[in-house]
Amino acid sequence: MFDRITSFVRQQLMLCIALAAAAVTTTIAGTGPSEVAQSIDYRVLALLLCLMTSVAGLVGCGVLDRMARQLLGRARSTRTLRLALVLLPFFCSMLVTNDVALLIFVPFAITSLRMAGRQDELAHLAACQAVSANLGSMVTPIGNPQNLFLYLRFGIDPIEFFLAIAPYALLSLVLLVTLCVARRSQAVEKYVAPSGATGAEPKPSSAEGNESRRCLLPMHLALFSLSILTALRAVPWQLTLPMVLLAVLALDRHALSKVDWALLGTFACFFVFSHNMARIEAVTLVLGSAMGTAPFLTSLGASQVISNVPAAMLLSGFVQSWRPLLLGVDLGGLGTPVASLASLIAFRIYRMSPHSSARRFMLPFAALNVALLACLCLLYLAIG
């Protein structure tokens, strides 16, 4: 029993930390069961579930394989491939949020690098994609949850919002391109039809199985499109969630087995933790004083501990000017693995690939985050 518990903790370390933090702060804050339930953002959890389910279905239908073959047909070197795989989430996250971009493009990177025979690049590339999506999502109010929250909370003018973020986004793009180009480039292997497991989805072993998966493709494309519309707030999540669940339960239950339920639990625990922290009087007194003195550094530092989305919600009540808070939580998405919950998505998807290693991901992830955060903070000191 002890060995099984130890194994679970090692495999689900982030979930265990989040659960412990939620439980301890619930006790300290004296939060009741009904209030705990109300503190969870069910829209975020529902959207994540719909996206993970539809993406798993698309992977099973071979969509990522076909997209990867198209990309590899045009890529002549690992440098070209690397640039494409890192910049795609940067620009995509501006429109469909950083977590959605990573749900799409980390599996795409796994498939592309496997086909190119460059699995050795995966850990570094997945770390780059996590950073890229967090930086690209700063540009628009819908790029990430904290932007949307602050945009609505303070009634920010769209042009003012863009002007505040533009210098940091431009520098981020330059730095990402430089990092991709600076790494050694090698020829990409010509793709040969897959043999064996891909590490994502089992391949149907018969013509009947292939035809069955192809028949499911329109459904998963429709569910994915519906999920994107929900992310853009064009469709209510209360409608999307039952539609997605009913469709996959009826026609493709295998997709549900690929959902990262532990990640959903981690998100739920972080919501509870953030709410509890806001109820602790000593915490609010300290935060109020810190935000009055150094709002940018306080919001950036808080993001490293409780993630930038909860930090934005928690600290918005202590400031009159939105600019330092916005820049603090957006740049604060860089740093620790929990600074942006989207980074957890990249890590969790990477860990599902064969022969993955937490150490191989975390080393480049830490180096990239520290270097880019230092550059962007220097820019903030220069222009404010």
CSV table of N, CA and C in Angstrom, one decimal, residues 86-94 97-102 105 127-139 143-144 176 340 342-343 346:
chain,number,residue,atom,x,y,z
A,86,VAL,N,7.4,26.4,-32.5
A,86,VAL,CA,7.4,27.3,-31.4
A,86,VAL,C,6.6,28.6,-31.7
A,87,LEU,N,6.6,29.0,-33.0
A,87,LEU,CA,5.8,30.2,-33.3
A,87,LEU,C,4.3,30.0,-33.5
A,88,LEU,N,3.9,28.8,-33.8
A,88,LEU,CA,2.5,28.5,-34.0
A,88,LEU,C,1.7,28.7,-32.7
A,89,PRO,N,2.2,28.2,-31.5
A,89,PRO,CA,1.4,28.5,-30.3
A,89,PRO,C,1.5,30.0,-29.9
A,90,PHE,N,2.6,30.7,-30.3
A,90,PHE,CA,2.8,32.1,-30.0
A,90,PHE,C,1.6,32.9,-30.6
A,91,PHE,N,1.4,32.7,-31.9
A,91,PHE,CA,0.4,33.5,-32.6
A,91,PHE,C,-1.0,32.9,-32.3
A,92,CYS,N,-1.2,31.6,-32.2
A,92,CYS,CA,-2.5,31.0,-32.0
A,92,CYS,C,-3.0,31.4,-30.7
A,93,SER,N,-2.2,31.5,-29.6
A,93,SER,CA,-2.6,31.8,-28.3
A,93,SER,C,-3.3,33.2,-28.2
A,94,MET,N,-3.0,34.1,-29.1
A,94,MET,CA,-3.6,35.4,-29.1
A,94,MET,C,-5.1,35.3,-29.3
A,97,THR,N,-6.4,31.5,-26.6
A,97,THR,CA,-5.9,31.4,-25.2
A,97,THR,C,-4.7,30.4,-25.2
A,98,ASN,N,-3.8,30.7,-24.2
A,98,ASN,CA,-2.5,29.9,-24.1
A,98,ASN,C,-2.8,28.4,-23.8
A,99,ASP,N,-3.8,28.1,-23.0
A,99,ASP,CA,-4.0,26.7,-22.7
A,99,ASP,C,-4.5,26.0,-23.9
A,100,VAL,N,-5.4,26.6,-24.7
A,100,VAL,CA,-5.9,25.9,-25.9
A,100,VAL,C,-4.8,25.7,-26.9
A,101,ALA,N,-4.0,26.7,-27.1
A,101,ALA,CA,-2.8,26.6,-28.0
A,101,ALA,C,-1.9,25.4,-27.6
A,102,LEU,N,-1.7,25.2,-26.3
A,102,LEU,CA,-0.8,24.1,-25.9
A,102,LEU,C,-1.5,22.8,-26.0
A,105,PHE,N,-0.9,22.2,-29.9
A,105,PHE,CA,0.4,22.2,-30.5
A,105,PHE,C,1.4,21.3,-29.8
A,127,ALA,N,9.1,22.7,-23.8
A,127,ALA,CA,9.4,23.9,-22.8
A,127,ALA,C,9.3,25.2,-23.6
A,128,CYS,N,9.8,25.2,-24.8
A,128,CYS,CA,9.8,26.5,-25.6
A,128,CYS,C,8.3,26.8,-26.0
A,129,GLN,N,7.5,25.8,-26.3
A,129,GLN,CA,6.1,26.0,-26.6
A,129,GLN,C,5.4,26.5,-25.4
A,130,ALA,N,5.6,26.1,-24.2
A,130,ALA,CA,5.0,26.6,-23.0
A,130,ALA,C,5.3,28.1,-22.8
A,131,VAL,N,6.5,28.4,-23.0
A,131,VAL,CA,6.9,29.8,-22.9
A,131,VAL,C,6.3,30.6,-24.0
A,132,SER,N,6.4,30.1,-25.2
A,132,SER,CA,5.8,30.8,-26.4
A,132,SER,C,4.3,31.1,-26.2
A,133,ALA,N,3.6,30.2,-25.8
A,133,ALA,CA,2.1,30.4,-25.6
A,133,ALA,C,1.8,31.4,-24.5
A,134,ASN,N,2.6,31.3,-23.4
A,134,ASN,CA,2.4,32.3,-22.4
A,134,ASN,C,2.7,33.7,-22.8
A,135,LEU,N,3.7,33.9,-23.7
A,135,LEU,CA,4.1,35.2,-24.1
A,135,LEU,C,3.2,35.7,-25.2
A,136,GLY,N,2.8,34.9,-26.1
A,136,GLY,CA,1.9,35.3,-27.2
A,136,GLY,C,0.5,35.7,-26.7
A,137,SER,N,0.1,35.0,-25.6
A,137,SER,CA,-1.3,35.2,-25.1
A,137,SER,C,-1.4,36.6,-24.4
A,138,MET,N,-0.3,37.3,-24.2
A,138,MET,CA,-0.3,38.6,-23.5
A,138,MET,C,-0.9,39.6,-24.4
A,139,VAL,N,-0.9,39.4,-25.7
A,139,VAL,CA,-1.2,40.5,-26.7
A,139,VAL,C,-2.6,40.9,-26.7
A,143,GLY,N,-6.5,36.5,-24.8
A,143,GLY,CA,-5.4,35.6,-25.0
A,143,GLY,C,-5.2,34.7,-23.7
A,144,ASN,N,-5.6,35.1,-22.6
A,144,ASN,CA,-5.5,34.3,-21.4
A,144,ASN,C,-6.5,34.8,-20.4
A,176,LEU,N,12.3,34.7,-28.9
A,176,LEU,CA,12.0,33.3,-29.3
A,176,LEU,C,12.6,32.9,-30.6
A,340,SER,N,2.2,29.9,-14.5
A,340,SER,CA,1.0,29.9,-15.4
A,340,SER,C,0.5,28.5,-15.5
A,342,ALA,N,-1.1,27.2,-17.7
A,342,ALA,CA,-0.9,26.7,-19.0
A,342,ALA,C,0.4,25.9,-19.2
A,343,SER,N,1.4,26.3,-18.4
A,343,SER,CA,2.7,25.5,-18.4
A,343,SER,C,2.5,24.1,-17.9
A,346,ALA,N,1.4,21.9,-20.8
A,346,ALA,CA,2.5,21.5,-21.7
A,346,ALA,C,3.3,20.4,-21.0
